[in-house]
mmCIF file of C-alpha atoms and ligand atoms in Angstrom:
data_model
loop_
_atom_site.group_PDB
_atom_site.id
_atom_site.type_symbol
_atom_site.label_atom_id
_atom_site.label_comp_id
_atom_site.label_asym_id
_atom_site.label_seq_id
_atom_site.Cartn_x
_atom_site.Cartn_y
_atom_site.Cartn_z
ATOM 1 C CA MET A 1 82.859 -0.788 309.864
ATOM 2 C CA SER A 2 86.120 -1.841 311.522
ATOM 3 C CA GLU A 3 89.444 -0.244 310.542
ATOM 4 C CA GLN A 4 90.969 -3.702 310.444
ATOM 5 C CA ARG A 5 90.848 -5.732 307.193
ATOM 6 C CA VAL A 6 91.083 -9.479 307.742
ATOM 7 C CA ILE A 7 91.725 -12.339 305.314
ATOM 8 C CA ALA A 8 91.378 -15.694 307.040
ATOM 9 C CA GLY A 9 91.697 -19.238 305.703
ATOM 10 C CA ASN A 10 89.953 -22.209 307.321
ATOM 11 C CA TRP A 11 91.624 -25.370 306.068
ATOM 12 C CA LYS A 12 89.135 -27.687 307.818
ATOM 13 C CA MET A 13 90.382 -31.316 307.683
ATOM 14 C CA HIS A 14 92.896 -30.651 304.880
ATOM 15 C CA HIS A 15 96.678 -30.218 304.755
ATOM 16 C CA GLY A 16 98.774 -32.313 307.122
ATOM 17 C CA PRO A 17 102.264 -31.124 308.099
ATOM 18 C CA SER A 18 103.887 -31.829 304.675
ATOM 19 C CA ALA A 19 101.188 -30.048 302.694
ATOM 20 C CA THR A 20 101.363 -27.190 305.210
ATOM 21 C CA ARG A 21 105.103 -26.751 304.530
ATOM 22 C CA THR A 22 104.432 -26.733 300.788
ATOM 23 C CA PHE A 23 101.706 -24.113 301.205
ATOM 24 C CA PHE A 24 104.001 -21.741 303.094
ATOM 25 C CA ARG A 25 106.859 -22.313 300.624
ATOM 26 C CA ASP A 26 104.537 -21.139 297.835
ATOM 27 C CA PHE A 27 102.512 -18.441 299.619
ATOM 28 C CA ALA A 28 103.849 -15.095 298.395
ATOM 29 C CA PRO A 29 101.099 -12.475 298.080
ATOM 30 C CA ASP A 30 102.082 -9.071 296.762
ATOM 31 C CA LEU A 31 100.572 -6.862 299.475
ATOM 32 C CA GLY A 32 100.620 -3.090 299.399
ATOM 33 C CA GLU A 33 100.960 -0.808 302.381
ATOM 34 C CA SER A 34 97.462 -1.429 303.645
ATOM 35 C CA ALA A 35 98.252 -5.102 304.231
ATOM 36 C CA PRO A 36 95.359 -6.991 305.818
ATOM 37 C CA THR A 37 95.621 -9.169 308.919
ATOM 38 C CA LEU A 38 96.243 -12.672 307.538
ATOM 39 C CA ILE A 39 95.140 -15.655 309.606
ATOM 40 C CA ILE A 40 95.286 -19.352 308.754
ATOM 41 C CA PHE A 41 93.429 -22.046 310.670
ATOM 42 C CA PRO A 42 95.250 -25.297 309.802
ATOM 43 C CA PRO A 43 94.379 -28.627 311.421
ATOM 44 C CA ALA A 44 95.890 -28.514 314.940
ATOM 45 C CA LEU A 45 98.275 -31.307 313.983
ATOM 46 C CA SER A 46 99.835 -29.012 311.358
ATOM 47 C CA LEU A 47 100.342 -26.017 313.659
ATOM 48 C CA ALA A 48 103.983 -26.846 314.410
ATOM 49 C CA ALA A 49 104.753 -27.178 310.691
ATOM 50 C CA ALA A 50 102.998 -23.851 310.056
ATOM 51 C CA VAL A 51 104.960 -22.102 312.833
ATOM 52 C CA GLU A 52 108.237 -23.445 311.402
ATOM 53 C CA SER A 53 107.546 -22.707 307.757
ATOM 54 C CA ARG A 54 105.724 -19.349 307.837
ATOM 55 C CA GLY A 55 108.977 -17.437 308.536
ATOM 56 C CA GLY A 56 110.084 -14.979 305.887
ATOM 57 C CA ARG A 57 106.506 -14.611 304.542
ATOM 58 C CA PRO A 58 104.217 -11.662 305.142
ATOM 59 C CA GLU A 59 103.118 -11.924 308.729
ATOM 60 C CA VAL A 60 100.628 -14.760 309.003
ATOM 61 C CA HIS A 61 98.800 -15.391 312.277
ATOM 62 C CA LEU A 62 97.704 -18.898 313.124
ATOM 63 C CA GLY A 63 94.597 -20.259 314.745
ATOM 64 C CA VAL A 64 92.813 -23.458 315.663
ATOM 65 C CA GLN A 65 89.451 -24.559 314.292
ATOM 66 C CA ASN A 66 87.968 -25.495 317.655
ATOM 67 C CA ILE A 67 88.804 -25.144 321.333
ATOM 68 C CA HIS A 68 87.689 -26.560 324.690
ATOM 69 C CA TRP A 69 86.780 -24.284 327.583
ATOM 70 C CA GLU A 70 88.436 -26.323 330.328
ATOM 71 C CA GLU A 71 92.096 -25.729 331.135
ATOM 72 C CA LYS A 72 92.998 -29.440 331.244
ATOM 73 C CA GLY A 73 91.597 -32.809 332.198
ATOM 74 C CA ALA A 74 89.926 -35.948 330.922
ATOM 75 C CA PHE A 75 88.563 -34.543 327.635
ATOM 76 C CA THR A 76 89.839 -36.971 325.009
ATOM 77 C CA GLY A 77 90.489 -35.333 321.674
ATOM 78 C CA GLU A 78 90.168 -31.745 322.899
ATOM 79 C CA LEU A 79 92.615 -28.799 323.056
ATOM 80 C CA SER A 80 92.825 -26.133 325.754
ATOM 81 C CA VAL A 81 93.518 -22.425 325.276
ATOM 82 C CA SER A 82 96.875 -22.575 327.072
ATOM 83 C CA MET A 83 98.106 -25.462 324.878
ATOM 84 C CA VAL A 84 97.101 -23.652 321.749
ATOM 85 C CA LEU A 85 98.878 -20.445 322.818
ATOM 86 C CA ASP A 86 101.933 -22.509 323.747
ATOM 87 C CA ALA A 87 101.930 -24.046 320.249
ATOM 88 C CA GLY A 88 102.035 -20.601 318.616
ATOM 89 C CA ALA A 89 98.404 -19.955 317.652
ATOM 90 C CA THR A 90 96.659 -16.735 318.649
ATOM 91 C CA TYR A 91 93.152 -17.215 317.201
ATOM 92 C CA ALA A 92 90.376 -19.813 317.491
ATOM 93 C CA LEU A 93 87.304 -20.377 315.344
ATOM 94 C CA VAL A 94 84.313 -20.809 317.619
ATOM 95 C CA GLY A 95 80.922 -22.140 316.552
ATOM 96 C CA HIS A 96 81.778 -22.838 312.920
ATOM 97 C CA SER A 97 78.663 -24.161 311.180
ATOM 98 C CA GLU A 98 80.248 -27.603 310.773
ATOM 99 C CA ARG A 99 80.853 -27.715 314.534
ATOM 100 C CA ARG A 100 77.242 -26.681 315.138
ATOM 101 C CA HIS A 101 75.565 -28.872 312.519
ATOM 102 C CA VAL A 102 77.837 -31.933 312.243
ATOM 103 C CA PHE A 103 79.023 -32.118 315.867
ATOM 104 C CA GLY A 104 75.980 -30.644 317.613
ATOM 105 C CA GLU A 105 77.728 -27.680 319.248
ATOM 106 C CA THR A 106 75.247 -25.484 321.115
ATOM 107 C CA ASP A 107 74.999 -21.727 321.714
ATOM 108 C CA GLY A 108 75.846 -22.405 325.385
ATOM 109 C CA GLU A 109 79.078 -24.201 324.435
ATOM 110 C CA VAL A 110 79.981 -21.395 322.063
ATOM 111 C CA ALA A 111 79.675 -18.923 324.973
ATOM 112 C CA LEU A 112 81.907 -21.100 327.191
ATOM 113 C CA LYS A 113 84.517 -21.301 324.424
ATOM 114 C CA VAL A 114 84.455 -17.538 323.850
ATOM 115 C CA GLY A 115 84.825 -17.014 327.605
ATOM 116 C CA ALA A 116 87.840 -19.353 327.824
ATOM 117 C CA CYS A 117 89.530 -17.675 324.847
ATOM 118 C CA VAL A 118 89.151 -14.099 326.048
ATOM 119 C CA ALA A 119 90.146 -15.000 329.611
ATOM 120 C CA SER A 120 93.586 -16.100 328.380
ATOM 121 C CA GLY A 121 94.287 -13.911 325.380
ATOM 122 C CA LEU A 122 93.325 -16.155 322.453
ATOM 123 C CA THR A 123 91.207 -14.160 319.982
ATOM 124 C CA PRO A 124 87.938 -15.932 319.149
ATOM 125 C CA VAL A 125 86.384 -15.670 315.691
ATOM 126 C CA VAL A 126 82.715 -16.333 316.409
ATOM 127 C CA CYS A 127 80.915 -17.901 313.437
ATOM 128 C CA VAL A 128 77.184 -17.449 312.911
ATOM 129 C CA GLY A 129 74.874 -18.163 309.993
ATOM 130 C CA GLU A 130 71.442 -19.387 309.001
ATOM 131 C CA THR A 131 70.499 -22.566 307.118
ATOM 132 C CA LEU A 132 68.604 -22.398 303.834
ATOM 133 C CA GLU A 133 65.446 -23.541 305.588
ATOM 134 C CA GLU A 134 65.775 -20.783 308.198
ATOM 135 C CA ARG A 135 66.410 -18.204 305.486
ATOM 136 C CA ARG A 136 63.413 -19.343 303.414
ATOM 137 C CA GLY A 137 61.293 -19.276 306.551
ATOM 138 C CA GLY A 138 62.167 -15.577 307.041
ATOM 139 C CA ARG A 139 64.207 -16.348 310.173
ATOM 140 C CA LEU A 140 67.642 -15.077 309.105
ATOM 141 C CA GLU A 141 67.718 -12.126 311.510
ATOM 142 C CA GLU A 142 66.314 -14.038 314.442
ATOM 143 C CA VAL A 143 68.855 -16.874 314.025
ATOM 144 C CA ILE A 144 72.007 -14.795 313.650
ATOM 145 C CA GLU A 145 70.947 -12.402 316.423
ATOM 146 C CA ARG A 146 70.364 -15.318 318.771
ATOM 147 C CA GLN A 147 73.714 -16.941 317.894
ATOM 148 C CA LEU A 148 75.701 -13.733 318.373
ATOM 149 C CA GLU A 149 73.886 -12.676 321.561
ATOM 150 C CA ALA A 150 74.580 -16.108 323.050
ATOM 151 C CA ALA A 151 78.279 -15.915 322.106
ATOM 152 C CA LEU A 152 78.545 -12.451 323.702
ATOM 153 C CA GLU A 153 77.520 -13.983 327.043
ATOM 154 C CA GLY A 154 81.056 -15.367 327.019
ATOM 155 C CA LEU A 155 82.470 -11.844 327.200
ATOM 156 C CA THR A 156 80.930 -10.969 330.565
ATOM 157 C CA ALA A 157 84.209 -11.380 332.458
ATOM 158 C CA ARG A 158 86.229 -9.417 329.827
ATOM 159 C CA PRO A 159 83.808 -6.913 328.296
ATOM 160 C CA GLY A 160 86.461 -5.098 326.236
ATOM 161 C CA ALA A 161 88.155 -8.217 324.839
ATOM 162 C CA HIS A 162 89.262 -8.398 321.230
ATOM 163 C CA PHE A 163 87.246 -10.781 319.058
ATOM 164 C CA MET A 164 85.883 -11.107 315.529
ATOM 165 C CA VAL A 165 82.594 -12.255 314.053
ATOM 166 C CA ALA A 166 82.193 -14.263 310.844
ATOM 167 C CA TYR A 167 78.844 -14.360 309.039
ATOM 168 C CA GLU A 168 78.735 -17.637 307.140
ATOM 169 C CA PRO A 169 75.340 -18.555 305.697
ATOM 170 C CA VAL A 170 75.246 -22.361 305.889
ATOM 171 C CA TRP A 171 73.780 -22.656 302.377
ATOM 172 C CA ALA A 172 76.843 -20.862 300.941
ATOM 173 C CA ILE A 173 79.536 -22.981 302.617
ATOM 174 C CA GLY A 174 81.320 -25.310 300.218
ATOM 175 C CA THR A 175 78.416 -25.136 297.766
ATOM 176 C CA GLY A 176 79.689 -22.607 295.228
ATOM 177 C CA GLU A 177 76.680 -20.413 296.161
ATOM 178 C CA THR A 178 77.906 -17.049 297.412
ATOM 179 C CA ALA A 179 75.717 -14.523 299.169
ATOM 180 C CA THR A 180 75.482 -11.357 297.078
ATOM 181 C CA PRO A 181 77.265 -8.296 298.478
ATOM 182 C CA GLU A 182 73.753 -6.994 299.340
ATOM 183 C CA ASP A 183 72.901 -10.186 301.267
ATOM 184 C CA ALA A 184 76.188 -9.927 303.168
ATOM 185 C CA ALA A 185 75.700 -6.198 303.845
ATOM 186 C CA GLY A 186 72.187 -6.804 305.242
ATOM 187 C CA ALA A 187 73.279 -9.610 307.578
ATOM 188 C CA HIS A 188 76.389 -7.720 308.689
ATOM 189 C CA ALA A 189 74.262 -4.689 309.559
ATOM 190 C CA VAL A 190 72.068 -6.911 311.759
ATOM 191 C CA LEU A 191 75.186 -8.243 313.521
ATOM 192 C CA ARG A 192 76.657 -4.770 313.967
ATOM 193 C CA SER A 193 73.455 -3.643 315.670
ATOM 194 C CA VAL A 194 73.650 -6.615 318.071
ATOM 195 C CA LEU A 195 77.222 -5.515 318.899
ATOM 196 C CA ARG A 196 76.075 -1.907 319.416
ATOM 197 C CA LYS A 197 73.397 -3.002 321.877
ATOM 198 C CA ALA A 198 75.778 -5.222 323.863
ATOM 199 C CA LEU A 199 79.129 -3.431 323.867
ATOM 200 C CA ALA A 200 80.610 -0.022 324.552
ATOM 201 C CA GLU A 201 80.371 2.244 321.498
ATOM 202 C CA ASP A 202 84.016 2.201 320.331
ATOM 203 C CA HIS A 203 84.311 -1.510 320.923
ATOM 204 C CA ALA A 204 81.171 -2.301 318.921
ATOM 205 C CA GLU A 205 82.521 -0.404 315.906
ATOM 206 C CA GLU A 206 85.984 -1.939 315.958
ATOM 207 C CA VAL A 207 84.990 -5.649 315.948
ATOM 208 C CA PRO A 208 85.708 -6.938 312.419
ATOM 209 C CA ILE A 209 82.771 -8.754 310.780
ATOM 210 C CA LEU A 210 83.958 -11.197 308.117
ATOM 211 C CA TYR A 211 81.912 -12.867 305.381
ATOM 212 C CA GLY A 212 82.424 -16.565 304.617
ATOM 213 C CA GLY A 213 80.871 -18.995 302.145
ATOM 214 C CA SER A 214 82.369 -19.857 298.724
ATOM 215 C CA VAL A 215 84.718 -16.859 298.665
ATOM 216 C CA LYS A 216 87.129 -17.153 295.717
ATOM 217 C CA PRO A 217 89.642 -14.909 293.930
ATOM 218 C CA GLY A 218 86.844 -14.009 291.473
ATOM 219 C CA ASN A 219 84.352 -12.667 294.027
ATOM 220 C CA ALA A 220 86.559 -11.536 296.957
ATOM 221 C CA GLY A 221 87.155 -8.017 295.583
ATOM 222 C CA GLU A 222 83.450 -7.248 295.239
ATOM 223 C CA LEU A 223 82.632 -8.590 298.701
ATOM 224 C CA LEU A 224 85.550 -6.713 300.286
ATOM 225 C CA SER A 225 84.540 -3.444 298.661
ATOM 226 C CA THR A 226 81.167 -3.655 300.432
ATOM 227 C CA ALA A 227 81.325 -1.178 303.335
ATOM 228 C CA GLU A 228 79.834 -3.589 305.881
ATOM 229 C CA VAL A 229 82.289 -6.410 305.044
ATOM 230 C CA ASP A 230 85.544 -6.063 306.998
ATOM 231 C CA GLY A 231 87.145 -9.247 305.752
ATOM 232 C CA VAL A 232 86.573 -12.780 304.526
ATOM 233 C CA LEU A 233 86.822 -16.274 305.983
ATOM 234 C CA VAL A 234 87.766 -18.600 303.143
ATOM 235 C CA GLY A 235 87.483 -22.394 303.128
ATOM 236 C CA GLY A 236 88.203 -24.289 299.886
ATOM 237 C CA ALA A 237 89.967 -21.401 298.112
ATOM 238 C CA SER A 238 92.431 -20.970 300.996
ATOM 239 C CA LEU A 239 94.004 -24.400 300.446
ATOM 240 C CA ASP A 240 95.929 -23.302 297.395
ATOM 241 C CA ALA A 241 98.729 -20.784 298.096
ATOM 242 C CA GLU A 242 98.244 -18.930 294.818
ATOM 243 C CA SER A 243 94.464 -18.643 295.167
ATOM 244 C CA PHE A 244 94.674 -17.472 298.804
ATOM 245 C CA ALA A 245 97.350 -14.940 297.811
ATOM 246 C CA ARG A 246 95.024 -13.519 295.096
ATOM 247 C CA ILE A 247 92.263 -13.144 297.696
ATOM 248 C CA ALA A 248 94.638 -11.363 300.111
ATOM 249 C CA GLU A 249 95.666 -9.019 297.299
ATOM 250 C CA SER A 250 92.046 -8.022 296.613
ATOM 251 C CA VAL A 251 91.830 -5.916 299.792
HETATM 252 P P1 LIG B 301 84.044 -22.365 301.766
HETATM 253 O O1 LIG B 301 84.071 -22.516 303.374
HETATM 254 O O2 LIG B 301 84.845 -21.127 301.423
HETATM 255 O O3 LIG B 301 84.704 -23.612 301.259
HETATM 256 O O4 LIG B 301 82.628 -22.230 301.358
HETATM 257 C C1 LIG B 301 84.016 -21.397 304.232
HETATM 258 C C2 LIG B 301 84.059 -21.831 305.679
HETATM 259 O O5 LIG B 301 83.421 -22.845 306.019
HETATM 260 O O6 LIG B 301 84.707 -21.199 306.534
#
């Protein structure tokens, strides 16, 4: 279990610059002393609006939803680590299930992205998770172990680099189906043991492992009180300032 508590919001393809300003105007969680690390992943186009309008709020870190591993060049539509840092973001989602399943991102690309992030000081949040078919076929452990081991290949040049892992079962994303705290605890324990095998002892314990998939104000508290769950990665329920504030307050 990591000491760090993390509440992250993945806005996916929602909230342009105007809606981003409105979100930050309204986002006012009442956080106690043990305030979690708050991270929002807006669409890249809304980063500037988020940087401008987050001032005066509890500290909110910003991230991008995808990243390219090359520094620059002829890669139409892509963003490099240095551009993202320049724009004020400090985190990147890597290998989100929609990137893997809708856009065909591979384990090898995930490793390259992790490598590019850690080489330049952008913190990657590595997403892993099994499909319903894989789960029903008894392959949950094998799939998430393979995905995380592949992503860790990206750390070879910076073995002690800071990063996070998000367990997001594909069948629970945007479906209203949430994994039970026991399901999350079991998968997180598998991921923690992959980290223990690959990393130095202290490092393996301090990497936060977040749960994602239909997290809402009504179930966040129970998930976050599960010892193995260090934080949550929230999609739909992070779009509304009030709902995301309630989730942040459940730490
Ligand atoms: P959801 O999405 O909370 O809408 O299920 C989570 C995610 O995809 O990160």
